[in-house]
Amino acid sequence: MINSTLSSLSYFILGAYLHVGNLRYFYFLITALLYIVIVAVNTSLIVVICMNRSLHEPMYLFLCSLFVNELYGSTGLFPFLLLQILSDIHTVSAPFCFIQIFCLYTYGHVQFSNLAVMSYDRYLAICCPLQYNTLMTLNKVCILIFVAWLYSFVTFLIVLSLNIRLALCGNIISSLYCQNYIVVKLACSDTKVNNIYGLVGIVFSVVIPLLLIFYSYIKILKVCFAASKQTRQKAVSTCTPQLVSLLNFSFGGCFEILQSRFDMTSFPSVLRIFLSLYFLLIQPLLNPIMYGMQMSKIRRTFKHLFCFKLLMGQRDTM
């Protein structure tokens, strides 16, 4: 008789934390500083885009959605991680564990959906410049952002609802945070349906957005090869950050999928820990810094606001 179901299972044990003694205060400080920087840079860019009418264009509104998602994903991990670093007993309640799984995995799904929508926007801007303003209106931008988020939430909610119903025979998770497939591997009951829906979820949340991204950039490359040097330079300046973001996030996501499904004990434990956090540490830092530096309009707006605040501060002191 299986008596370890979700209804009776009250907590999970996180088995990947190392005993570091007083060094935990150092790790806590580093992690807290990272979270503060992530919140600061992403929030700053969101405020800049929202407060300046000159940035109320499709490309920047899609970027705003991307930065909001970085805050969403980071908040799903960092506060929890900070508490665990200082704790002597690394446990998490079952309901909160599933909430964290939902937050982190929908963050990943929204990331791919956002990048797909942004690639479609660049495709229209470069390949159909004369029809761009007609095809990509403000209303259509809002609808695309809403659909990207809703699509990501619904596709994973179906997968998670099936996993919550599983009967579990253990409660030890070999990770720093809650991961969906690791929890599924604790199940005593048949997981065929969960595995099938999990693969379907990957197709809908990862494969389909990637196909849209590849299609958009193939079309962009064809236009660039036949266009002038100035057009190619413009295309490169606007598309490079998206491609770097996609490759970086895909690398981190792929390692996390491999680690949850295969035995990675041959890897050094510190390396496994870093790579398991890679897409949640690097991506929220990389996107705002990279887009902020690459997009000249955002840089000019930042400089204008900084100079304005500096002048106002000098007037107040006079």
Tab-separated table of C-alpha atoms in Angstrom:
chain	number	residue	atom	x	y	z
A	1	MET	CA	0.000	0.000	0.000
A	2	ILE	CA	1.434	3.345	-1.001
A	3	ASN	CA	0.929	5.780	1.824
A	4	SER	CA	3.349	8.471	0.678
A	5	THR	CA	1.136	10.601	-1.551
A	6	LEU	CA	1.203	14.323	-1.993
A	7	SER	CA	-1.650	14.666	0.496
A	8	SER	CA	0.490	13.051	3.234
A	9	LEU	CA	3.904	14.236	2.062
A	10	SER	CA	4.498	17.504	3.886
A	11	TYR	CA	8.038	18.401	2.773
A	12	PHE	CA	10.984	17.636	0.488
A	13	ILE	CA	14.662	17.461	1.451
A	14	LEU	CA	17.093	19.285	-0.847
A	15	GLY	CA	20.118	17.009	-1.059
A	16	ALA	CA	22.511	19.086	-3.187
A	17	TYR	CA	23.573	21.582	-0.521
A	18	LEU	CA	27.157	21.245	0.684
A	19	HIS	CA	28.317	21.767	4.260
A	20	VAL	CA	30.409	24.939	3.997
A	21	GLY	CA	30.423	26.116	7.619
A	22	ASN	CA	30.907	29.851	8.090
A	23	LEU	CA	31.463	30.287	4.346
A	24	ARG	CA	27.672	30.258	4.014
A	25	TYR	CA	27.644	33.910	5.102
A	26	PHE	CA	29.985	34.741	2.223
A	27	TYR	CA	27.795	32.810	-0.238
A	28	PHE	CA	24.727	34.517	1.198
A	29	LEU	CA	26.301	37.940	0.629
A	30	ILE	CA	27.324	37.135	-2.958
A	31	THR	CA	23.874	35.715	-3.768
A	32	ALA	CA	22.113	38.695	-2.180
A	33	LEU	CA	24.268	41.144	-4.160
A	34	LEU	CA	23.494	39.272	-7.381
A	35	TYR	CA	19.771	39.443	-6.661
A	36	ILE	CA	19.956	43.162	-5.844
A	37	VAL	CA	21.817	43.859	-9.106
A	38	ILE	CA	19.313	41.791	-11.104
A	39	VAL	CA	16.347	43.597	-9.559
A	40	ALA	CA	18.004	47.008	-9.980
A	41	VAL	CA	19.014	46.710	-13.644
A	42	ASN	CA	15.810	45.025	-14.815
A	43	THR	CA	13.563	47.404	-12.881
A	44	SER	CA	15.513	50.419	-14.174
A	45	LEU	CA	15.025	49.362	-17.779
A	46	ILE	CA	11.323	48.618	-17.230
A	47	VAL	CA	10.828	52.094	-15.717
A	48	VAL	CA	12.809	53.774	-18.509
A	49	ILE	CA	10.773	52.050	-21.217
A	50	CYS	CA	7.424	52.681	-19.517
A	51	MET	CA	8.105	56.329	-18.637
A	52	ASN	CA	9.449	57.469	-22.017
A	53	ARG	CA	7.002	57.766	-24.911
A	54	SER	CA	9.856	57.623	-27.420
A	55	LEU	CA	10.430	54.000	-26.350
A	56	HIS	CA	6.790	52.972	-26.759
A	57	GLU	CA	7.638	50.974	-29.862
A	58	PRO	CA	7.104	47.234	-30.436
A	59	MET	CA	10.757	46.236	-29.975
A	60	TYR	CA	11.083	48.026	-26.626
A	61	LEU	CA	7.711	46.815	-25.350
A	62	PHE	CA	8.771	43.240	-26.074
A	63	LEU	CA	12.000	43.961	-24.208
A	64	CYS	CA	9.950	45.255	-21.289
A	65	SER	CA	8.090	41.926	-21.207
A	66	LEU	CA	11.444	40.129	-21.261
A	67	PHE	CA	12.743	42.169	-18.300
A	68	VAL	CA	9.528	41.562	-16.320
A	69	ASN	CA	10.040	37.842	-16.890
A	70	GLU	CA	13.618	38.100	-15.575
A	71	LEU	CA	12.270	39.618	-12.359
A	72	TYR	CA	9.605	36.909	-12.176
A	73	GLY	CA	12.080	34.052	-12.569
A	74	SER	CA	14.676	35.555	-10.226
A	75	THR	CA	12.083	36.111	-7.499
A	76	GLY	CA	11.050	32.481	-7.832
A	77	LEU	CA	14.587	31.403	-6.919
A	78	PHE	CA	16.713	33.953	-5.052
A	79	PRO	CA	14.700	34.612	-1.854
A	80	PHE	CA	14.302	30.849	-1.449
A	81	LEU	CA	18.006	30.281	-2.159
A	82	LEU	CA	19.039	32.912	0.404
A	83	LEU	CA	16.974	31.230	3.126
A	84	GLN	CA	18.399	27.817	2.294
A	85	ILE	CA	22.005	29.074	2.360
A	86	LEU	CA	21.587	30.243	5.963
A	87	SER	CA	19.565	27.235	7.054
A	88	ASP	CA	21.052	24.164	8.725
A	89	ILE	CA	18.204	21.939	7.530
A	90	HIS	CA	17.483	22.173	3.809
A	91	THR	CA	13.806	21.330	3.552
A	92	VAL	CA	10.901	22.848	1.646
A	93	SER	CA	7.176	22.270	2.106
A	94	ALA	CA	5.480	20.250	-0.644
A	95	PRO	CA	3.001	23.002	-1.658
A	96	PHE	CA	5.758	25.622	-1.887
A	97	CYS	CA	7.928	23.190	-3.850
A	98	PHE	CA	5.256	22.869	-6.531
A	99	ILE	CA	4.719	26.633	-6.546
A	100	GLN	CA	8.447	27.100	-7.140
A	101	ILE	CA	8.407	24.522	-9.932
A	102	PHE	CA	5.542	26.418	-11.560
A	103	CYS	CA	7.365	29.767	-11.274
A	104	LEU	CA	10.725	28.570	-12.582
A	105	TYR	CA	9.414	26.459	-15.441
A	106	THR	CA	6.912	29.058	-16.630
A	107	TYR	CA	9.784	31.551	-16.506
A	108	GLY	CA	11.664	29.335	-18.954
A	109	HIS	CA	8.627	28.875	-21.174
A	110	VAL	CA	7.882	32.609	-21.226
A	111	GLN	CA	11.525	33.260	-22.098
A	112	PHE	CA	11.314	31.136	-25.237
A	113	SER	CA	7.903	32.575	-26.151
A	114	ASN	CA	9.171	36.144	-25.714
A	115	LEU	CA	12.229	35.462	-27.854
A	116	ALA	CA	9.996	33.900	-30.527
A	117	VAL	CA	7.715	36.949	-30.594
A	118	MET	CA	10.753	39.258	-30.717
A	119	SER	CA	12.214	37.322	-33.654
A	120	TYR	CA	8.872	37.638	-35.468
A	121	ASP	CA	8.935	41.383	-34.804
A	122	ARG	CA	12.461	41.669	-36.267
A	123	TYR	CA	11.379	39.592	-39.255
A	124	LEU	CA	8.555	42.047	-40.008
A	125	ALA	CA	10.785	45.090	-39.421
A	126	ILE	CA	13.578	43.865	-41.732
A	127	CYS	CA	11.700	41.838	-44.338
A	128	CYS	CA	8.490	43.923	-44.547
A	129	PRO	CA	9.588	47.461	-43.604
A	130	LEU	CA	6.855	49.249	-45.575
A	131	GLN	CA	4.049	47.231	-43.974
A	132	TYR	CA	5.651	47.070	-40.511
A	133	ASN	CA	3.645	49.863	-38.864
A	134	THR	CA	0.431	48.343	-40.168
A	135	LEU	CA	1.274	44.768	-39.221
A	136	MET	CA	2.747	45.557	-35.775
A	137	THR	CA	0.399	48.032	-34.091
A	138	LEU	CA	0.354	48.756	-30.349
A	139	ASN	CA	-2.765	46.620	-29.903
A	140	LYS	CA	-1.115	43.697	-31.687
A	141	VAL	CA	1.986	44.071	-29.515
A	142	CYS	CA	-0.120	43.872	-26.335
A	143	ILE	CA	-2.006	40.847	-27.686
A	144	LEU	CA	1.238	39.042	-28.611
A	145	ILE	CA	2.740	39.681	-25.156
A	146	PHE	CA	-0.448	38.501	-23.434
A	147	VAL	CA	-0.672	35.372	-25.611
A	148	ALA	CA	3.027	34.556	-25.012
A	149	TRP	CA	2.522	34.619	-21.231
A	150	LEU	CA	-0.854	32.853	-21.258
A	151	TYR	CA	0.373	30.182	-23.682
A	152	SER	CA	3.387	29.460	-21.451
A	153	PHE	CA	1.357	29.308	-18.247
A	154	VAL	CA	-1.352	27.028	-19.645
A	155	THR	CA	1.024	24.550	-21.323
A	156	PHE	CA	2.988	23.967	-18.121
A	157	LEU	CA	-0.051	24.076	-15.811
A	158	ILE	CA	-1.389	20.937	-17.523
A	159	VAL	CA	1.918	19.128	-16.946
A	160	LEU	CA	2.160	20.252	-13.322
A	161	SER	CA	-1.448	19.285	-12.526
A	162	LEU	CA	-0.677	15.716	-13.610
A	163	ASN	CA	2.507	15.593	-11.538
A	164	ILE	CA	0.798	16.856	-8.382
A	165	ARG	CA	-1.507	13.811	-8.455
A	166	LEU	CA	1.371	11.316	-8.409
A	167	ALA	CA	1.908	9.035	-5.423
A	168	LEU	CA	5.446	9.615	-4.145
A	169	CYS	CA	7.666	7.071	-2.371
A	170	GLY	CA	10.440	9.471	-1.343
A	171	ASN	CA	11.082	13.084	-0.543
A	172	ILE	CA	14.802	13.649	-1.255
A	173	ILE	CA	15.498	15.966	-4.202
A	174	SER	CA	19.102	15.985	-5.412
A	175	SER	CA	19.031	19.684	-6.293
A	176	LEU	CA	19.345	23.166	-4.782
A	177	TYR	CA	15.717	23.918	-5.616
A	178	CYS	CA	12.584	22.087	-6.701
A	179	GLN	CA	12.717	20.565	-10.175
A	180	ASN	CA	9.808	19.023	-11.988
A	181	TYR	CA	11.293	15.818	-13.395
A	182	ILE	CA	13.261	15.018	-10.225
A	183	VAL	CA	9.969	15.046	-8.307
A	184	VAL	CA	8.384	12.816	-10.979
A	185	LYS	CA	11.226	10.291	-10.520
A	186	LEU	CA	10.167	9.920	-6.859
A	187	ALA	CA	6.790	8.528	-7.937
A	188	CYS	CA	5.701	5.001	-7.045
A	189	SER	CA	2.812	5.036	-9.499
A	190	ASP	CA	2.944	4.752	-13.288
A	191	THR	CA	4.385	7.905	-14.899
A	192	LYS	CA	3.815	7.066	-18.582
A	193	VAL	CA	1.086	9.665	-18.957
A	194	ASN	CA	3.244	12.268	-17.183
A	195	ASN	CA	6.220	11.510	-19.444
A	196	ILE	CA	4.083	11.758	-22.588
A	197	TYR	CA	2.540	15.060	-21.510
A	198	GLY	CA	5.992	16.268	-20.446
A	199	LEU	CA	7.342	15.627	-23.951
A	200	VAL	CA	4.268	17.276	-25.472
A	201	GLY	CA	4.856	20.239	-23.167
A	202	ILE	CA	8.475	20.515	-24.353
A	203	VAL	CA	7.296	20.487	-27.975
A	204	PHE	CA	4.755	23.258	-27.372
A	205	SER	CA	6.878	25.412	-25.066
A	206	VAL	CA	10.370	24.953	-26.553
A	207	VAL	CA	10.345	23.298	-29.990
A	208	ILE	CA	7.564	25.395	-31.546
A	209	PRO	CA	9.046	28.753	-30.378
A	210	LEU	CA	12.489	27.629	-31.601
A	211	LEU	CA	11.068	26.725	-35.018
A	212	LEU	CA	9.485	30.174	-35.253
A	213	ILE	CA	12.798	31.776	-34.258
A	214	PHE	CA	14.781	29.758	-36.830
A	215	TYR	CA	12.247	30.503	-39.560
A	216	SER	CA	12.345	34.241	-38.794
A	217	TYR	CA	16.146	34.423	-38.829
A	218	ILE	CA	16.471	32.372	-42.007
A	219	LYS	CA	14.184	34.896	-43.704
A	220	ILE	CA	16.185	37.774	-42.196
A	221	LEU	CA	19.474	36.279	-43.437
A	222	LYS	CA	18.097	35.932	-46.978
A	223	VAL	CA	17.106	39.605	-47.004
A	224	CYS	CA	20.433	40.694	-45.493
A	225	PHE	CA	22.508	38.896	-48.130
A	226	ALA	CA	20.601	40.691	-50.874
A	227	ALA	CA	20.488	44.080	-49.118
A	228	SER	CA	22.895	46.993	-48.771
A	229	LYS	CA	25.705	47.169	-46.228
A	230	GLN	CA	23.748	49.683	-44.124
A	231	THR	CA	20.747	47.341	-43.950
A	232	ARG	CA	22.975	44.438	-42.921
A	233	GLN	CA	24.580	46.510	-40.157
A	234	LYS	CA	21.161	47.550	-38.837
A	235	ALA	CA	19.952	43.947	-38.887
A	236	VAL	CA	23.056	42.735	-37.062
A	237	SER	CA	22.786	45.434	-34.367
A	238	THR	CA	19.157	44.576	-33.587
A	239	CYS	CA	19.322	40.786	-33.981
A	240	THR	CA	22.641	39.990	-32.279
A	241	PRO	CA	21.379	40.525	-28.682
A	242	GLN	CA	18.421	38.215	-29.330
A	243	LEU	CA	20.629	35.463	-30.749
A	244	VAL	CA	23.118	35.758	-27.867
A	245	SER	CA	20.232	35.649	-25.384
A	246	LEU	CA	18.732	32.592	-27.098
A	247	LEU	CA	22.037	30.673	-27.226
A	248	ASN	CA	22.897	31.500	-23.629
A	249	PHE	CA	19.499	30.503	-22.273
A	250	SER	CA	19.376	27.349	-24.400
A	251	PHE	CA	22.784	26.277	-23.057
A	252	GLY	CA	21.683	26.681	-19.442
A	253	GLY	CA	18.306	25.062	-20.056
A	254	CYS	CA	19.804	22.070	-21.896
A	255	PHE	CA	22.227	21.325	-19.072
A	256	GLU	CA	19.420	21.513	-16.521
A	257	ILE	CA	17.290	19.076	-18.537
A	258	LEU	CA	20.245	16.684	-18.925
A	259	GLN	CA	21.109	16.896	-15.232
A	260	SER	CA	17.563	16.091	-14.124
A	261	ARG	CA	17.258	13.081	-16.464
A	262	PHE	CA	20.750	11.539	-16.437
A	263	ASP	CA	23.397	10.653	-13.863
A	264	MET	CA	25.825	13.588	-13.658
A	265	THR	CA	27.714	12.484	-10.535
A	266	SER	CA	30.933	12.240	-12.557
A	267	PHE	CA	30.909	16.037	-12.796
A	268	PRO	CA	32.505	17.991	-9.915
A	269	SER	CA	29.802	19.000	-7.427
A	270	VAL	CA	30.691	22.724	-7.563
A	271	LEU	CA	30.456	22.706	-11.366
A	272	ARG	CA	27.078	20.919	-11.218
A	273	ILE	CA	25.765	23.483	-8.754
A	274	PHE	CA	26.922	26.418	-10.884
A	275	LEU	CA	25.539	24.993	-14.128
A	276	SER	CA	22.219	24.096	-12.474
A	277	LEU	CA	21.831	27.770	-11.539
A	278	TYR	CA	23.315	29.112	-14.775
A	279	PHE	CA	20.122	30.013	-16.642
A	280	LEU	CA	18.667	31.620	-13.503
A	281	LEU	CA	21.829	33.563	-12.607
A	282	ILE	CA	23.379	34.646	-15.902
A	283	GLN	CA	20.311	35.256	-18.074
A	284	PRO	CA	18.661	37.877	-15.791
A	285	LEU	CA	22.002	39.728	-15.709
A	286	LEU	CA	22.949	39.252	-19.348
A	287	ASN	CA	19.712	40.446	-20.969
A	288	PRO	CA	19.382	43.909	-19.394
A	289	ILE	CA	23.111	44.677	-19.616
A	290	MET	CA	23.408	43.440	-23.197
A	291	TYR	CA	20.241	45.144	-24.486
A	292	GLY	CA	20.992	48.304	-22.507
A	293	MET	CA	24.441	48.567	-24.089
A	294	GLN	CA	23.411	47.462	-27.588
A	295	MET	CA	20.266	49.564	-28.033
A	296	SER	CA	21.435	53.133	-28.689
A	297	LYS	CA	18.003	54.585	-27.964
A	298	ILE	CA	17.971	53.077	-24.472
A	299	ARG	CA	21.525	54.320	-23.836
A	300	ARG	CA	20.581	57.864	-24.875
A	301	THR	CA	17.494	57.803	-22.663
A	302	PHE	CA	19.551	56.615	-19.704
A	303	LYS	CA	22.115	59.378	-20.262
A	304	HIS	CA	19.357	61.975	-20.577
A	305	LEU	CA	17.724	60.854	-17.322
A	306	PHE	CA	21.077	60.728	-15.520
A	307	CYS	CA	22.020	64.225	-16.680
A	308	PHE	CA	18.556	65.520	-15.748
A	309	LYS	CA	18.783	64.098	-12.227
A	310	LEU	CA	22.319	65.449	-11.872
A	311	LEU	CA	21.191	68.958	-12.840
A	312	MET	CA	18.211	68.774	-10.482
A	313	GLY	CA	20.512	67.690	-7.679
A	314	GLN	CA	22.861	70.613	-8.318
A	315	ARG	CA	19.917	73.055	-8.267
A	316	ASP	CA	18.729	71.670	-4.933
A	317	THR	CA	22.176	72.182	-3.394
A	318	MET	CA	22.449	75.790	-4.630
